[in-house]
Short mmCIF file of C-alpha atoms in Angstrom, two decimals:
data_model
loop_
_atom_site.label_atom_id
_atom_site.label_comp_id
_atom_site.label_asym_id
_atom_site.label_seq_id
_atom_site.Cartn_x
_atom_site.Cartn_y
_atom_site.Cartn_z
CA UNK A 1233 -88.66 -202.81 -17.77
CA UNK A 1234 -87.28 -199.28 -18.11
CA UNK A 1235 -85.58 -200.11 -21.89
CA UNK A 1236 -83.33 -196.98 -23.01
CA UNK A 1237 -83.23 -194.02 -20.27
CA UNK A 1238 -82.21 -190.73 -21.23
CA UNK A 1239 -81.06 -187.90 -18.33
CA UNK A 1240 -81.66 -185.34 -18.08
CA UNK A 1241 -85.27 -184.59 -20.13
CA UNK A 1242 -84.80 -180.88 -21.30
CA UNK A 1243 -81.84 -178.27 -20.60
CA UNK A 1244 -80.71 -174.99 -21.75
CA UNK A 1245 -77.34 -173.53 -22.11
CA UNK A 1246 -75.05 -170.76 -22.79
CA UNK A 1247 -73.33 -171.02 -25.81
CA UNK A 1248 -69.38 -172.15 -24.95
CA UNK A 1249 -70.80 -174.05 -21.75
CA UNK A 1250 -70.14 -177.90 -21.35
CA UNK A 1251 -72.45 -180.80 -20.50
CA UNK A 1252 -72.97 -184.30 -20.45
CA UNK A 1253 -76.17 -186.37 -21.99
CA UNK A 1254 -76.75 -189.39 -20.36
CA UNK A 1255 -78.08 -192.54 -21.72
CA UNK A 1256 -78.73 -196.25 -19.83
CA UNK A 1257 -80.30 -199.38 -21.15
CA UNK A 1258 -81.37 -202.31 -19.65
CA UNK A 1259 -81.57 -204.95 -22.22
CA UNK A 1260 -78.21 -205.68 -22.53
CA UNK A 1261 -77.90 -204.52 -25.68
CA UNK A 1262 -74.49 -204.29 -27.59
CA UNK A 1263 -74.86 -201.65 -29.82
CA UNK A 1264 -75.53 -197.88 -28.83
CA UNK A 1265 -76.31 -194.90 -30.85
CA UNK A 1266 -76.94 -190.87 -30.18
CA UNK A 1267 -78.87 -188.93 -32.80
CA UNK A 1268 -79.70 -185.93 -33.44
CA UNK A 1269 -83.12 -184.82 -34.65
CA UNK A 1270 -83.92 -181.04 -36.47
CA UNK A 1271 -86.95 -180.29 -37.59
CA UNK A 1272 -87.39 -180.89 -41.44
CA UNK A 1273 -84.53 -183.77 -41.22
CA UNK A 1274 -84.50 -187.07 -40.67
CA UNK A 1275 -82.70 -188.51 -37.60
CA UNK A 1276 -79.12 -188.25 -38.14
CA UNK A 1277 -75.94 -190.16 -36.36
CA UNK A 1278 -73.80 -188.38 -34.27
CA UNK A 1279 -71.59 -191.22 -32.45
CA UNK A 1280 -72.00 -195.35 -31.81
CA UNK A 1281 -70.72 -197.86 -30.02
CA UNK A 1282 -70.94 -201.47 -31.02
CA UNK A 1283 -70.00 -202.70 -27.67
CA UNK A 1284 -68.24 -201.27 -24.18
CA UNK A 1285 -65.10 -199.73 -24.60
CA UNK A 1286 -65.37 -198.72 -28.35
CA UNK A 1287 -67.13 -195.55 -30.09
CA UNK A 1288 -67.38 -194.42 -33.90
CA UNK A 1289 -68.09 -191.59 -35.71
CA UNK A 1290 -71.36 -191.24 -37.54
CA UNK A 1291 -72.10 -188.40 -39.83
CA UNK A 1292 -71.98 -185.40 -37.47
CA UNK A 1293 -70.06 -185.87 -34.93
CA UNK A 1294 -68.61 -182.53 -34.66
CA UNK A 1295 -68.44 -180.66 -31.65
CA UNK A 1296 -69.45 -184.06 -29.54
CA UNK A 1297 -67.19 -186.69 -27.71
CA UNK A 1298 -68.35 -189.94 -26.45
CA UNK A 1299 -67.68 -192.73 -24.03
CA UNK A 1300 -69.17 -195.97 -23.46
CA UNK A 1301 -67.24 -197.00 -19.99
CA UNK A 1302 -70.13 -199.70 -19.20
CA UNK A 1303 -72.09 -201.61 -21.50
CA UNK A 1304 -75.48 -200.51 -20.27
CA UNK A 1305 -74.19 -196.61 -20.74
CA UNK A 1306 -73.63 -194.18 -23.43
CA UNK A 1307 -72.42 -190.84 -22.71
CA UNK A 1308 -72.68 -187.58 -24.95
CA UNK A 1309 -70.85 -184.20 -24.60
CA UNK A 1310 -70.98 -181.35 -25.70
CA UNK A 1311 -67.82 -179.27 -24.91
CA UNK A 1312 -68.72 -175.91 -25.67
CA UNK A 1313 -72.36 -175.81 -26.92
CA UNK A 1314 -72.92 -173.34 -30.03
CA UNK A 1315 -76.82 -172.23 -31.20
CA UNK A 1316 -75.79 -174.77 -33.95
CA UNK A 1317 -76.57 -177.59 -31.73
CA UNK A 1318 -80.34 -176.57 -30.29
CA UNK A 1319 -81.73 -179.92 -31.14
CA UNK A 1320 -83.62 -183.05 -29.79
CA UNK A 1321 -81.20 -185.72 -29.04
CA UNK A 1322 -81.74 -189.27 -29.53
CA UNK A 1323 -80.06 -192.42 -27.82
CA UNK A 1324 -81.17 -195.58 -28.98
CA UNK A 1325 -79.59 -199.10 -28.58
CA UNK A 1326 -79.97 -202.91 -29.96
CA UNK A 1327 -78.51 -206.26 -30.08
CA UNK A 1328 -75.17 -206.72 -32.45
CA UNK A 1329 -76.29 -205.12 -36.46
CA UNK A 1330 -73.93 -207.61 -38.14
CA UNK A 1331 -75.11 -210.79 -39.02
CA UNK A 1332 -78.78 -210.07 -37.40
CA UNK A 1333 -79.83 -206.59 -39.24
CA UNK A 1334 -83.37 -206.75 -38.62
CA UNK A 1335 -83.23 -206.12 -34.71
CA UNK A 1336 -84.53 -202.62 -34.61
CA UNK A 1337 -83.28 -200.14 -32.26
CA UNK A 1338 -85.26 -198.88 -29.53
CA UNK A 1339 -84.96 -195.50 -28.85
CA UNK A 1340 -85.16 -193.18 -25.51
CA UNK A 1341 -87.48 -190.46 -24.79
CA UNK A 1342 -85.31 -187.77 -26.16
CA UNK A 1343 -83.58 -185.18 -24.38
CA UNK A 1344 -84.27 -181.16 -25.36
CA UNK A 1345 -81.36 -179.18 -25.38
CA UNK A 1346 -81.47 -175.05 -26.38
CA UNK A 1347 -78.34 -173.67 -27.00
CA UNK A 1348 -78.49 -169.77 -25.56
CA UNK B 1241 -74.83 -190.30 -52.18
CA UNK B 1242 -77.62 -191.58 -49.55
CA UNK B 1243 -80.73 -190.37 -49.76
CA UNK B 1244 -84.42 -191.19 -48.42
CA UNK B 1245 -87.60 -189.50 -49.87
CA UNK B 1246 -90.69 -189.14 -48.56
CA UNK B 1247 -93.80 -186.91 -48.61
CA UNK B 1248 -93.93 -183.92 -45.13
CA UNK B 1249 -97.44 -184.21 -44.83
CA UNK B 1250 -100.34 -185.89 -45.64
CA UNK B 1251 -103.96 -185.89 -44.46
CA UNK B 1252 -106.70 -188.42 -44.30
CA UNK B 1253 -109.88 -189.36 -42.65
CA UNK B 1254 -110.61 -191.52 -40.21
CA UNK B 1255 -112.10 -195.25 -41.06
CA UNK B 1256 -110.19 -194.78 -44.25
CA UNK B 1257 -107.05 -196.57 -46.25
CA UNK B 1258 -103.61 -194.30 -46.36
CA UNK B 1259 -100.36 -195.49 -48.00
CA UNK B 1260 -97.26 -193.54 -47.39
CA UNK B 1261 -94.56 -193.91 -49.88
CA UNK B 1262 -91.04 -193.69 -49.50
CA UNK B 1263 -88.03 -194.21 -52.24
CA UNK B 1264 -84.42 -194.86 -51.49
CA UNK B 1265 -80.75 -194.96 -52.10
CA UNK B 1266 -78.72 -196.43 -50.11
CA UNK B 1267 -74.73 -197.84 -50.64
CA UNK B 1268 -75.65 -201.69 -50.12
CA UNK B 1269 -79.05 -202.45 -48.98
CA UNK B 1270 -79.75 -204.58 -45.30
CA UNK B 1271 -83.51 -203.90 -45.00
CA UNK B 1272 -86.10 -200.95 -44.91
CA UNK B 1273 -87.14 -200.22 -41.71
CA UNK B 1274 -90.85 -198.04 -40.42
CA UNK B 1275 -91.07 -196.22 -37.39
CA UNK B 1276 -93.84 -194.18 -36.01
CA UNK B 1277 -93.19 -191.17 -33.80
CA UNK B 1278 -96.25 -189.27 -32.19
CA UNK B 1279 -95.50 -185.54 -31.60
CA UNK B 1280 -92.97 -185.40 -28.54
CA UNK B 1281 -91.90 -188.72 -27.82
CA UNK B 1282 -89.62 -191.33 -29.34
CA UNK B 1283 -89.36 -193.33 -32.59
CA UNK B 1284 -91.18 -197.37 -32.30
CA UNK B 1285 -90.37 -199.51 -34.28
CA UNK B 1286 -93.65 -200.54 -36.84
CA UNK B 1287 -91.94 -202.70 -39.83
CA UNK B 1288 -88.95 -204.06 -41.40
CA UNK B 1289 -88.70 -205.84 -44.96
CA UNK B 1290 -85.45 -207.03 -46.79
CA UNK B 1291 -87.47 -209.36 -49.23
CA UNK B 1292 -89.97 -208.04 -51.89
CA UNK B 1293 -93.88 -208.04 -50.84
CA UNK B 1294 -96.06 -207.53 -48.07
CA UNK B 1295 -95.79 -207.84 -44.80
CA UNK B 1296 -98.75 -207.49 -42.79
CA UNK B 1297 -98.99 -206.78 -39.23
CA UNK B 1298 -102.84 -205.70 -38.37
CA UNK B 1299 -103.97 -202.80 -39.37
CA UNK B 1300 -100.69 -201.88 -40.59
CA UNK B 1301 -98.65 -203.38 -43.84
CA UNK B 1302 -95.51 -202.52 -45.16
CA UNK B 1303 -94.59 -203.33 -48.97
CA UNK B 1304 -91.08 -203.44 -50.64
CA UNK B 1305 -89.43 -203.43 -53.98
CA UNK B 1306 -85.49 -203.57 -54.29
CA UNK B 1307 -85.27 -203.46 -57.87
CA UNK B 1308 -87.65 -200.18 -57.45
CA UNK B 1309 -86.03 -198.60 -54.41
CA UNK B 1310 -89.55 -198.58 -53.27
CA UNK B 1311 -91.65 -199.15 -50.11
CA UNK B 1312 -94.64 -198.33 -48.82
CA UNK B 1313 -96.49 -198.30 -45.44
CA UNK B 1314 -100.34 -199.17 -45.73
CA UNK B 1315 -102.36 -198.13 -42.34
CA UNK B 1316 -106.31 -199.51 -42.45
CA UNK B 1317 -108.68 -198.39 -40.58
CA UNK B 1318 -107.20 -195.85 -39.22
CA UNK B 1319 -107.67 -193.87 -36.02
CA UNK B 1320 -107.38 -190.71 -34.47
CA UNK B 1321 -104.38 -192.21 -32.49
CA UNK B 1322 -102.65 -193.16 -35.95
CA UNK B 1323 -102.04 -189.30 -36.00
CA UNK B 1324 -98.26 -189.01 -36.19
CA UNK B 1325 -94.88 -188.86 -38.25
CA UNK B 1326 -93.65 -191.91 -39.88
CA UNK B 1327 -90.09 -192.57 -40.52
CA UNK B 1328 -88.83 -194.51 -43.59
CA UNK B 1329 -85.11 -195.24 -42.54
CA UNK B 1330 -82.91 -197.52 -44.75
CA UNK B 1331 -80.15 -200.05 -43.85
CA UNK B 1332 -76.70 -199.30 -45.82
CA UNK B 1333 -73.68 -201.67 -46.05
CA UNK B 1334 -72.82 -201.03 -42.87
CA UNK B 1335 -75.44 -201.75 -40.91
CA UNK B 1336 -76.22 -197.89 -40.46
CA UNK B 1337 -79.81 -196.52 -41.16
CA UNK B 1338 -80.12 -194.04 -43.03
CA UNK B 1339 -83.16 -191.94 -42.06
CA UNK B 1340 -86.37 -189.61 -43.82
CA UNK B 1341 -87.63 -186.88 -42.26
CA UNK B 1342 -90.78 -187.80 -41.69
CA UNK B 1343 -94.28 -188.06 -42.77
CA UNK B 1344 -96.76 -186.38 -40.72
CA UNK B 1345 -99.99 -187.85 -41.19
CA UNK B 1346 -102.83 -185.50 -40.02
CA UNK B 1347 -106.01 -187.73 -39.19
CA UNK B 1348 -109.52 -186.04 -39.34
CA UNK B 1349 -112.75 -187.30 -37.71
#
């Protein structure tokens, strides 16, 4: 049972180049989130989905995009990294919040990005 | 605004009783959630409360007061492995936790 996968592990960039941060889970979960995580601060939302075809904003979503194509994936990108966004990103999924809040979300490895 | 509070660091020996404490504000209130996160790997979940009291899972117990904006995590008997950050995150409104940053809990032999 892999739970939440999250490709690639670590990366650096140049600042202004693009990528994508992958994220797959195999629980059939609804909801999907991507975090961000700085040292000194808690985890904080970038984007979520709450089920395939939909995304939100969370509180940071600038300079990201999103897109949640298939249920069991949750795609980040950045599309033109800045220093600014040298962090450890999160993806984490669980069954529908509403109406069942105490599911807690299970989270990926983490994926290391520096921003040259 | 939203806001979770809780010590950076704390220290204790191991064999011993720790509580960590965390306070919070949060627009609506779904639940109070634990994690533990060792040093370079991901949040698990440890604890969730939405009523007052105790809940007590092992060696680990997590207390809550709503009218206090108040919980605590209780770890007994602890071990080396118990060295890590915890993360107090509350539930708003809208189903969205809000997160800590941490308490990094430094156990000595």
């Amino acid at each position: 049972n892999a739970g939440v996968t999250q490709t690639p592990k670590f990366r650096v960039l140049k600042t202004g180049q693009s990528m994508t941060l992958l994220c797959a889970q195999d629980m059939n979960h609804e909801y999907m989130y991507w975090y961000r995580q700085d040292p000194g601060m808690g985890l904080r939302l970038i984007h979520y989905s709450v089920g395939e075809g939909t995304t939100a904003k969370g509180e940071v979503p600038d300079g990201y995009n999103v897109s949640r194509l298939k249920k069991q994936n949750f795609l980040l990108g950045l599309e033109s990294a800045a220093p600014s966004q040298t962090s450890v990103y999160f993806c984490a999924s669980n069954p529908p919040g509403t109406g069942d809040p105490n599911q807690p979300q299970h989270f990926g490895d983490g994926t290391r990005l520096s921003i040259l | 605004g939203q806001n979770i509070d809780q010590p950076t660091e704390m220290t204790a020996t191991e064999g011993a009783i720790v509580q960590i404490n965390c306070t919070y504000q949060t627009s609506g209130f779904n639940g109070l959630f634990w994690y533990q996160q060792h040093a370079g790997e991901a949040p698990t979940f440890l604890s969730y409360n939405v009523l007052d009291g105790l809940e007590e899972k092992g060696r680990f117990s997590s207390f809550l007061s709503r009218s206090k904006g108040y919980s605590y995590l209780l770890l007994k008997e602890l071990q080396m492995k118990d060295s890590a950050s915890y993360l107090c995150a509350g539930m708003d409104s809208n189903y969205q936790l809000i997160w800590g940053a941490g308490t990094k809990l430094i156990i000595k032999p």
